[in-house]
Amino acid sequence: MQFKNIVGLDSTKHHLINLVAQDRIPHAIMMNGHKGNGGLPLAIAFAQYIMCTNKGTTDACGECSNCLKFSKLQHIDVHYSFPVISDPDLEPLSVNYLKEFRASFVKNAYLDITTWLDDIEAGNKQANISAKECRDIIRKIQLRSFEGGYKFLIMWLPEFLGKEGNILLKLIEEPPAQTVMIFVTENYDNVLGTIQSRTQLINLPPLQDAEIANALIANGVAEKTAMQIARITEGNYTQALQAMHHEEESHFAMFRDWLNVLFTNNGPGITNWVMAIAEKPKETQKQYLSYVVTMMEHLIRTKWVGKENLLLHPEEDAVLEKMILKNITEEKANEIAQFAADNIYAIERNANTKIVFHSLSLQVKDVFAGKSLYL
Ligand SMILES: [Zn+2]
């Protein structure tokens, strides 16, 4: 995680970089921001910046061996602690959920507690950071760092510590040399006062609508939609990303409808579908075509490596299965992807979109029917 991957927070990034440049890195920091503000990725980017062996004046290099380990949360001297559930078969220690935590974070660095608890199938079970976890932290932090430099504790959501958190006080007050503890809270008032008073508070500024909108546009969202999402989500980038995925869901609905009319060779249905997409903004049309390309790549990979290795929505999975059953081979999928990709350029060159989508539909219908142009 590099600073450049984090939305907004420029003044905080600046402050953190200065702390490193001036050799004034505090040993215990409390990053305080609301949900979706980016506290967790910022904490990780800060640790990575400190550890980067080839850092610049504004960011970590992203390429040295330390940076590479950070990209998968696999640096051996960085310990993560976060809320987990009590399970009769598994001690409530973060380390027992580390694999899931890495996967969730890699999937979405703007993870929130709801998604996290869903990811570990917590159901109605209460999550917390337990006394056992606190003792495990003390044990780990007192070990020497494996690589001879700094070691870190990054605790996500210390508000999930009960009174047990007081077990950590001595460690926070007198940590071993070259230890940095970063706590990331979304609810500062619920953090133990004893921990509040022993950590250096860094308040994260709220994200601006423009910052969120720009980040969404960089992710391929159309400008108007990006601004709408930014306004609705009020500085919560986690929510903005979720809203963006809803947009993608509408791509899925369009794709499913398209396949239905094409497979059944439903002429009026095809025309209606074309009219509907031709009215959408160009950016949405291009995104839809990119989505078709991605789905065809997924289809090919499903055939090659099996669907369990792909992270697809079950509905998308079901549609691809259906296509495979209807004898859409890798070659056909590849051809459809090629047609879709070609038409992205056609739209960029201001082609008439009704004609683009109509002729694309006929091409794909022919591929389905085995009347391929290329094969
Ligand atoms: Zn680096």
Tab-separated table of N, CA and C in Angstrom, residues 107-239:
chain	number	residue	atom	x	y	z
A	107	LYS	N	-8.430	-7.646	-1.419
A	107	LYS	CA	-9.631	-7.444	-2.237
A	107	LYS	C	-10.109	-5.998	-2.133
A	108	ASN	N	-10.065	-5.445	-0.939
A	108	ASN	CA	-10.525	-4.076	-0.741
A	108	ASN	C	-9.848	-3.467	0.479
A	109	ALA	N	-8.895	-2.565	0.223
A	109	ALA	CA	-8.148	-1.955	1.320
A	109	ALA	C	-9.058	-1.075	2.186
A	110	TYR	N	-10.200	-0.663	1.635
A	110	TYR	CA	-11.159	0.146	2.388
A	110	TYR	C	-12.209	-0.761	3.024
A	111	LEU	N	-11.694	-1.789	3.648
A	111	LEU	CA	-12.508	-2.774	4.337
A	111	LEU	C	-13.285	-2.103	5.473
A	112	ASP	N	-14.537	-2.495	5.692
A	112	ASP	CA	-15.191	-2.030	6.912
A	112	ASP	C	-15.571	-3.236	7.757
A	113	ILE	N	-15.970	-2.940	8.975
A	113	ILE	CA	-16.179	-4.028	9.934
A	113	ILE	C	-17.292	-4.980	9.467
A	114	THR	N	-18.328	-4.427	8.829
A	114	THR	CA	-19.430	-5.281	8.373
A	114	THR	C	-18.932	-6.283	7.333
A	115	THR	N	-18.171	-5.781	6.363
A	115	THR	CA	-17.638	-6.666	5.323
A	115	THR	C	-16.699	-7.694	5.948
A	116	TRP	N	-15.863	-7.214	6.871
A	116	TRP	CA	-14.901	-8.116	7.495
A	116	TRP	C	-15.635	-9.261	8.224
A	117	LEU	N	-16.654	-8.901	8.999
A	117	LEU	CA	-17.368	-9.947	9.749
A	117	LEU	C	-18.124	-10.876	8.796
A	118	ASP	N	-18.587	-10.346	7.675
A	118	ASP	CA	-19.201	-11.209	6.650
A	118	ASP	C	-18.157	-12.164	6.080
A	119	ASP	N	-16.966	-11.612	5.818
A	119	ASP	CA	-15.908	-12.423	5.212
A	119	ASP	C	-15.523	-13.608	6.100
A	120	ILE	N	-15.595	-13.413	7.418
A	120	ILE	CA	-15.253	-14.549	8.290
A	120	ILE	C	-16.517	-15.260	8.785
A	121	GLU	N	-17.628	-14.980	8.117
A	121	GLU	CA	-18.902	-15.641	8.424
A	121	GLU	C	-19.208	-15.597	9.922
A	122	ALA	N	-19.134	-14.397	10.475
A	122	ALA	CA	-19.339	-14.233	11.914
A	122	ALA	C	-20.793	-14.456	12.313
A	123	GLY	N	-21.701	-14.269	11.383
A	123	GLY	CA	-23.122	-14.412	11.720
A	123	GLY	C	-23.489	-13.458	12.844
A	124	ASN	N	-24.139	-13.983	13.876
A	124	ASN	CA	-24.535	-13.107	14.982
A	124	ASN	C	-23.509	-13.062	16.102
A	125	LYS	N	-22.394	-13.724	15.888
A	125	LYS	CA	-21.396	-13.783	16.967
A	125	LYS	C	-20.753	-12.422	17.189
A	126	GLN	N	-20.507	-12.149	18.464
A	126	GLN	CA	-19.896	-10.890	18.870
A	126	GLN	C	-18.409	-10.897	18.514
A	127	ALA	N	-17.940	-9.814	17.945
A	127	ALA	CA	-16.511	-9.733	17.650
A	127	ALA	C	-15.831	-8.903	18.725
A	128	ASN	N	-14.593	-9.233	19.051
A	128	ASN	CA	-13.829	-8.369	19.945
A	128	ASN	C	-12.326	-8.614	19.787
A	129	ILE	N	-11.560	-7.814	20.518
A	129	ILE	CA	-10.105	-8.050	20.590
A	129	ILE	C	-9.875	-8.505	22.032
A	130	SER	N	-9.513	-9.769	22.196
A	130	SER	CA	-9.594	-10.428	23.504
A	130	SER	C	-8.337	-10.230	24.358
A	131	ALA	N	-8.450	-10.627	25.613
A	131	ALA	CA	-7.296	-10.593	26.524
A	131	ALA	C	-6.191	-11.497	25.990
A	132	LYS	N	-6.597	-12.647	25.455
A	132	LYS	CA	-5.598	-13.567	24.880
A	132	LYS	C	-4.824	-12.894	23.762
A	133	GLU	N	-5.566	-12.148	22.949
A	133	GLU	CA	-4.931	-11.431	21.838
A	133	GLU	C	-3.917	-10.415	22.387
A	134	CYS	N	-4.314	-9.703	23.452
A	134	CYS	CA	-3.406	-8.698	24.034
A	134	CYS	C	-2.119	-9.369	24.503
A	135	ARG	N	-2.245	-10.525	25.140
A	135	ARG	CA	-1.031	-11.222	25.626
A	135	ARG	C	-0.180	-11.699	24.448
A	136	ASP	N	-0.871	-12.102	23.374
A	136	ASP	CA	-0.139	-12.548	22.187
A	136	ASP	C	0.640	-11.371	21.567
A	137	ILE	N	0.018	-10.183	21.596
A	137	ILE	CA	0.692	-8.986	21.067
A	137	ILE	C	1.950	-8.701	21.881
A	138	ILE	N	1.804	-8.746	23.213
A	138	ILE	CA	2.950	-8.445	24.081
A	138	ILE	C	4.088	-9.424	23.791
A	139	ARG	N	3.734	-10.689	23.656
A	139	ARG	CA	4.755	-11.712	23.384
A	139	ARG	C	5.467	-11.403	22.061
A	140	LYS	N	4.689	-11.078	21.030
A	140	LYS	CA	5.293	-10.861	19.700
A	140	LYS	C	6.143	-9.599	19.666
A	141	ILE	N	5.630	-8.543	20.310
A	141	ILE	CA	6.350	-7.265	20.233
A	141	ILE	C	7.651	-7.343	21.024
A	142	GLN	N	7.683	-8.221	22.040
A	142	GLN	CA	8.917	-8.322	22.810
A	142	GLN	C	9.978	-9.167	22.120
A	143	LEU	N	9.594	-9.899	21.096
A	143	LEU	CA	10.600	-10.627	20.315
A	143	LEU	C	11.425	-9.603	19.535
A	144	ARG	N	12.658	-9.980	19.213
A	144	ARG	CA	13.442	-9.086	18.348
A	144	ARG	C	12.879	-9.118	16.947
A	145	SER	N	13.054	-8.019	16.245
A	145	SER	CA	12.545	-8.031	14.877
A	145	SER	C	13.374	-9.030	14.074
A	146	PHE	N	12.688	-9.699	13.149
A	146	PHE	CA	13.360	-10.751	12.394
A	146	PHE	C	14.403	-10.169	11.457
A	147	GLU	N	14.104	-8.990	10.950
A	147	GLU	CA	15.002	-8.431	9.947
A	147	GLU	C	15.884	-7.324	10.517
A	148	GLY	N	15.867	-7.203	11.846
A	148	GLY	CA	16.815	-6.305	12.490
A	148	GLY	C	16.467	-4.825	12.452
A	149	GLY	N	15.277	-4.474	11.950
A	149	GLY	CA	14.908	-3.055	11.913
A	149	GLY	C	13.688	-2.816	12.783
A	150	TYR	N	12.805	-1.966	12.300
A	150	TYR	CA	11.579	-1.660	13.026
A	150	TYR	C	10.661	-2.877	13.091
A	151	LYS	N	9.831	-2.898	14.119
A	151	LYS	CA	8.698	-3.807	14.079
A	151	LYS	C	7.430	-3.030	14.438
A	152	PHE	N	6.331	-3.524	13.929
A	152	PHE	CA	5.083	-2.776	14.016
A	152	PHE	C	3.953	-3.617	14.596
A	153	LEU	N	3.095	-2.912	15.302
A	153	LEU	CA	1.771	-3.468	15.573
A	153	LEU	C	0.790	-2.519	14.892
A	154	ILE	N	-0.060	-3.059	14.031
A	154	ILE	CA	-1.137	-2.246	13.475
A	154	ILE	C	-2.431	-2.831	13.994
A	155	MET	N	-3.067	-2.084	14.878
A	155	MET	CA	-4.329	-2.583	15.435
A	155	MET	C	-5.492	-1.833	14.807
A	156	TRP	N	-6.325	-2.578	14.106
A	156	TRP	CA	-7.495	-1.998	13.454
A	156	TRP	C	-8.679	-2.090	14.416
A	157	LEU	N	-9.255	-0.970	14.735
A	157	LEU	CA	-10.449	-0.838	15.559
A	157	LEU	C	-10.229	-1.192	17.035
A	158	PRO	N	-9.362	-0.408	17.710
A	158	PRO	CA	-9.113	-0.643	19.140
A	158	PRO	C	-10.367	-0.434	19.993
A	159	GLU	N	-11.419	0.139	19.410
A	159	GLU	CA	-12.664	0.279	20.166
A	159	GLU	C	-13.275	-1.087	20.485
A	160	PHE	N	-12.759	-2.142	19.841
A	160	PHE	CA	-13.243	-3.490	20.138
A	160	PHE	C	-12.474	-4.135	21.297
A	161	LEU	N	-11.552	-3.382	21.889
A	161	LEU	CA	-10.885	-3.863	23.099
A	161	LEU	C	-11.778	-3.538	24.275
A	162	GLY	N	-12.033	-4.512	25.120
A	162	GLY	CA	-12.737	-4.196	26.367
A	162	GLY	C	-11.706	-3.732	27.376
A	163	LYS	N	-12.059	-3.882	28.650
A	163	LYS	CA	-11.113	-3.488	29.719
A	163	LYS	C	-9.800	-4.259	29.601
A	164	GLU	N	-9.873	-5.417	28.904
A	164	GLU	CA	-8.661	-6.231	28.686
A	164	GLU	C	-7.557	-5.397	28.052
A	165	GLY	N	-7.967	-4.368	27.338
A	165	GLY	CA	-6.987	-3.522	26.656
A	165	GLY	C	-5.947	-2.969	27.613
A	166	ASN	N	-6.321	-2.861	28.897
A	166	ASN	CA	-5.364	-2.323	29.877
A	166	ASN	C	-4.130	-3.202	30.024
A	167	ILE	N	-4.253	-4.452	29.587
A	167	ILE	CA	-3.088	-5.355	29.601
A	167	ILE	C	-1.958	-4.747	28.750
A	168	LEU	N	-2.348	-3.933	27.765
A	168	LEU	CA	-1.357	-3.413	26.820
A	168	LEU	C	-0.658	-2.141	27.307
A	169	LEU	N	-1.161	-1.561	28.423
A	169	LEU	CA	-0.694	-0.221	28.780
A	169	LEU	C	0.813	-0.125	28.980
A	170	LYS	N	1.347	-1.129	29.679
A	170	LYS	CA	2.780	-1.072	29.963
A	170	LYS	C	3.583	-1.137	28.656
A	171	LEU	N	3.100	-1.976	27.745
A	171	LEU	CA	3.777	-2.098	26.447
A	171	LEU	C	3.730	-0.766	25.689
A	172	ILE	N	2.556	-0.113	25.738
A	172	ILE	CA	2.425	1.157	25.017
A	172	ILE	C	3.326	2.225	25.646
A	173	GLU	N	3.428	2.186	26.967
A	173	GLU	CA	4.256	3.188	27.662
A	173	GLU	C	5.744	2.954	27.451
A	174	GLU	N	6.139	1.705	27.531
A	174	GLU	CA	7.571	1.413	27.432
A	174	GLU	C	7.812	0.307	26.419
A	175	PRO	N	7.644	0.643	25.164
A	175	PRO	CA	7.834	-0.393	24.147
A	175	PRO	C	9.325	-0.663	23.943
A	176	PRO	N	9.674	-1.853	23.452
A	176	PRO	CA	11.068	-2.107	23.092
A	176	PRO	C	11.501	-1.107	22.011
A	177	ALA	N	12.809	-0.933	21.844
A	177	ALA	CA	13.313	0.022	20.859
A	177	ALA	C	12.807	-0.320	19.463
A	178	GLN	N	12.687	0.677	18.627
A	178	GLN	CA	12.284	0.514	17.221
A	178	GLN	C	10.959	-0.231	17.072
A	179	THR	N	10.051	0.088	17.969
A	179	THR	CA	8.706	-0.487	17.865
A	179	THR	C	7.732	0.642	17.581
A	180	VAL	N	6.854	0.446	16.622
A	180	VAL	CA	5.824	1.442	16.348
A	180	VAL	C	4.469	0.758	16.433
A	181	MET	N	3.602	1.302	17.272
A	181	MET	CA	2.249	0.764	17.382
A	181	MET	C	1.268	1.777	16.788
A	182	ILE	N	0.512	1.322	15.830
A	182	ILE	CA	-0.455	2.229	15.194
A	182	ILE	C	-1.853	1.674	15.430
A	183	PHE	N	-2.659	2.454	16.093
A	183	PHE	CA	-4.050	2.076	16.329
A	183	PHE	C	-4.909	2.865	15.342
A	184	VAL	N	-5.870	2.193	14.741
A	184	VAL	CA	-6.731	2.859	13.755
A	184	VAL	C	-8.172	2.769	14.232
A	185	THR	N	-8.702	3.878	14.670
A	185	THR	CA	-10.069	3.838	15.206
A	185	THR	C	-11.057	4.558	14.300
A	186	GLU	N	-12.294	4.083	14.349
A	186	GLU	CA	-13.391	4.777	13.668
A	186	GLU	C	-14.365	5.325	14.697
A	187	ASN	N	-14.033	5.088	15.963
A	187	ASN	CA	-14.922	5.530	17.037
A	187	ASN	C	-14.084	5.852	18.270
A	188	TYR	N	-13.417	6.997	18.194
A	188	TYR	CA	-12.418	7.367	19.205
A	188	TYR	C	-13.015	7.384	20.609
A	189	ASP	N	-14.257	7.856	20.713
A	189	ASP	CA	-14.877	7.978	22.035
A	189	ASP	C	-15.010	6.628	22.730
A	190	ASN	N	-15.054	5.552	21.947
A	190	ASN	CA	-15.196	4.231	22.555
A	190	ASN	C	-13.862	3.531	22.818
A	191	VAL	N	-12.766	4.219	22.545
A	191	VAL	CA	-11.451	3.635	22.854
A	191	VAL	C	-11.173	3.895	24.336
A	192	LEU	N	-10.589	2.925	25.016
A	192	LEU	CA	-10.256	3.089	26.428
A	192	LEU	C	-9.488	4.391	26.654
A	193	GLY	N	-9.909	5.147	27.651
A	193	GLY	CA	-9.240	6.414	27.963
A	193	GLY	C	-7.768	6.208	28.265
A	194	THR	N	-7.453	5.079	28.902
A	194	THR	CA	-6.062	4.799	29.262
A	194	THR	C	-5.187	4.635	28.017
A	195	ILE	N	-5.797	4.136	26.936
A	195	ILE	CA	-5.039	4.008	25.680
A	195	ILE	C	-5.012	5.346	24.946
A	196	GLN	N	-6.144	6.040	24.971
A	196	GLN	CA	-6.175	7.378	24.356
A	196	GLN	C	-5.035	8.238	24.873
A	197	SER	N	-4.856	8.218	26.195
A	197	SER	CA	-3.899	9.147	26.797
A	197	SER	C	-2.448	8.727	26.560
A	198	ARG	N	-2.246	7.513	26.107
A	198	ARG	CA	-0.866	7.044	25.902
A	198	ARG	C	-0.469	6.999	24.426
A	199	THR	N	-1.335	7.497	23.564
A	199	THR	CA	-1.017	7.461	22.132
A	199	THR	C	-1.069	8.872	21.553
A	200	GLN	N	-0.287	9.085	20.527
A	200	GLN	CA	-0.314	10.395	19.867
A	200	GLN	C	-1.454	10.405	18.850
A	201	LEU	N	-2.372	11.333	19.057
A	201	LEU	CA	-3.579	11.355	18.235
A	201	LEU	C	-3.336	12.037	16.893
A	202	ILE	N	-3.742	11.360	15.814
A	202	ILE	CA	-3.713	11.983	14.488
A	202	ILE	C	-5.128	11.921	13.929
A	203	ASN	N	-5.775	13.062	13.840
A	203	ASN	CA	-7.135	13.105	13.294
A	203	ASN	C	-7.079	13.162	11.775
A	204	LEU	N	-7.780	12.257	11.121
A	204	LEU	CA	-7.790	12.277	9.660
A	204	LEU	C	-8.838	13.276	9.173
A	205	PRO	N	-8.463	14.135	8.219
A	205	PRO	CA	-9.466	15.069	7.696
A	205	PRO	C	-10.506	14.309	6.881
A	206	PRO	N	-11.763	14.765	6.913
A	206	PRO	CA	-12.779	14.077	6.114
A	206	PRO	C	-12.445	14.163	4.628
A	207	LEU	N	-12.823	13.143	3.855
A	207	LEU	CA	-12.566	13.168	2.413
A	207	LEU	C	-13.540	14.131	1.740
A	208	GLN	N	-13.019	14.879	0.779
A	208	GLN	CA	-13.855	15.812	0.021
A	208	GLN	C	-14.579	15.062	-1.097
A	209	ASP	N	-15.757	15.584	-1.468
A	209	ASP	CA	-16.511	14.963	-2.569
A	209	ASP	C	-15.649	14.839	-3.826
A	210	ALA	N	-14.895	15.903	-4.117
A	210	ALA	CA	-14.093	15.898	-5.353
A	210	ALA	C	-13.027	14.808	-5.296
A	211	GLU	N	-12.458	14.591	-4.105
A	211	GLU	CA	-11.423	13.554	-3.972
A	211	GLU	C	-12.020	12.173	-4.250
A	212	ILE	N	-13.195	11.957	-3.711
A	212	ILE	CA	-13.856	10.656	-3.922
A	212	ILE	C	-14.255	10.509	-5.386
A	213	ALA	N	-14.833	11.567	-5.947
A	213	ALA	CA	-15.269	11.500	-7.351
A	213	ALA	C	-14.079	11.201	-8.260
A	214	ASN	N	-12.946	11.885	-8.025
A	214	ASN	CA	-11.770	11.648	-8.872
A	214	ASN	C	-11.270	10.217	-8.755
A	215	ALA	N	-11.308	9.684	-7.537
A	215	ALA	CA	-10.856	8.302	-7.347
A	215	ALA	C	-11.778	7.341	-8.106
A	216	LEU	N	-13.072	7.626	-8.098
A	216	LEU	CA	-14.009	6.748	-8.817
A	216	LEU	C	-13.795	6.862	-10.321
A	217	ILE	N	-13.566	8.084	-10.791
A	217	ILE	CA	-13.329	8.277	-12.231
A	217	ILE	C	-12.081	7.494	-12.647
A	218	ALA	N	-11.056	7.527	-11.788
A	218	ALA	CA	-9.832	6.759	-12.089
A	218	ALA	C	-10.134	5.258	-12.146
A	219	ASN	N	-11.195	4.854	-11.461
A	219	ASN	CA	-11.620	3.448	-11.497
A	219	ASN	C	-12.553	3.155	-12.674
A	220	GLY	N	-12.734	4.138	-13.550
A	220	GLY	CA	-13.537	3.892	-14.742
A	220	GLY	C	-15.004	4.284	-14.621
A	221	VAL	N	-15.380	4.955	-13.527
A	221	VAL	CA	-16.778	5.374	-13.387
A	221	VAL	C	-16.977	6.677	-14.185
A	222	ALA	N	-18.117	6.798	-14.834
A	222	ALA	CA	-18.400	8.013	-15.603
A	222	ALA	C	-18.461	9.218	-14.667
A	223	GLU	N	-18.064	10.379	-15.189
A	223	GLU	CA	-17.910	11.567	-14.349
A	223	GLU	C	-19.185	11.923	-13.572
A	224	LYS	N	-20.295	11.918	-14.289
A	224	LYS	CA	-21.549	12.324	-13.654
A	224	LYS	C	-21.928	11.348	-12.532
A	225	THR	N	-21.815	10.062	-12.830
A	225	THR	CA	-22.130	9.046	-11.825
A	225	THR	C	-21.183	9.178	-10.637
A	226	ALA	N	-19.901	9.407	-10.921
A	226	ALA	CA	-18.901	9.512	-9.848
A	226	ALA	C	-19.262	10.660	-8.908
A	227	MET	N	-19.689	11.780	-9.487
A	227	MET	CA	-20.032	12.929	-8.648
A	227	MET	C	-21.282	12.663	-7.825
A	228	GLN	N	-22.226	11.966	-8.454
A	228	GLN	CA	-23.446	11.611	-7.706
A	228	GLN	C	-23.096	10.718	-6.516
A	229	ILE	N	-22.285	9.692	-6.786
A	229	ILE	CA	-21.927	8.753	-5.715
A	229	ILE	C	-21.193	9.495	-4.597
A	230	ALA	N	-20.260	10.384	-4.997
A	230	ALA	CA	-19.476	11.117	-3.996
A	230	ALA	C	-20.396	11.944	-3.091
A	231	ARG	N	-21.384	12.584	-3.705
A	231	ARG	CA	-22.301	13.420	-2.908
A	231	ARG	C	-23.094	12.581	-1.927
A	232	ILE	N	-23.578	11.437	-2.392
A	232	ILE	CA	-24.435	10.597	-1.547
A	232	ILE	C	-23.652	9.997	-0.388
A	233	THR	N	-22.384	9.613	-0.650
A	233	THR	CA	-21.663	8.836	0.363
A	233	THR	C	-20.933	9.704	1.385
A	234	GLU	N	-20.928	11.013	1.191
A	234	GLU	CA	-20.454	11.968	2.197
A	234	GLU	C	-19.117	11.593	2.837
A	235	GLY	N	-18.104	11.423	2.019
A	235	GLY	CA	-16.763	11.201	2.574
A	235	GLY	C	-16.462	9.772	2.969
A	236	ASN	N	-17.388	8.866	2.741
A	236	ASN	CA	-17.138	7.464	3.085
A	236	ASN	C	-16.756	6.702	1.811
A	237	TYR	N	-15.456	6.491	1.637
A	237	TYR	CA	-15.001	5.882	0.384
A	237	TYR	C	-15.376	4.398	0.306
A	238	THR	N	-15.484	3.745	1.440
A	238	THR	CA	-15.931	2.341	1.442
A	238	THR	C	-17.313	2.256	0.799
A	239	GLN	N	-18.181	3.166	1.246
A	239	GLN	CA	-19.539	3.185	0.687
A	239	GLN	C	-19.532	3.546	-0.789
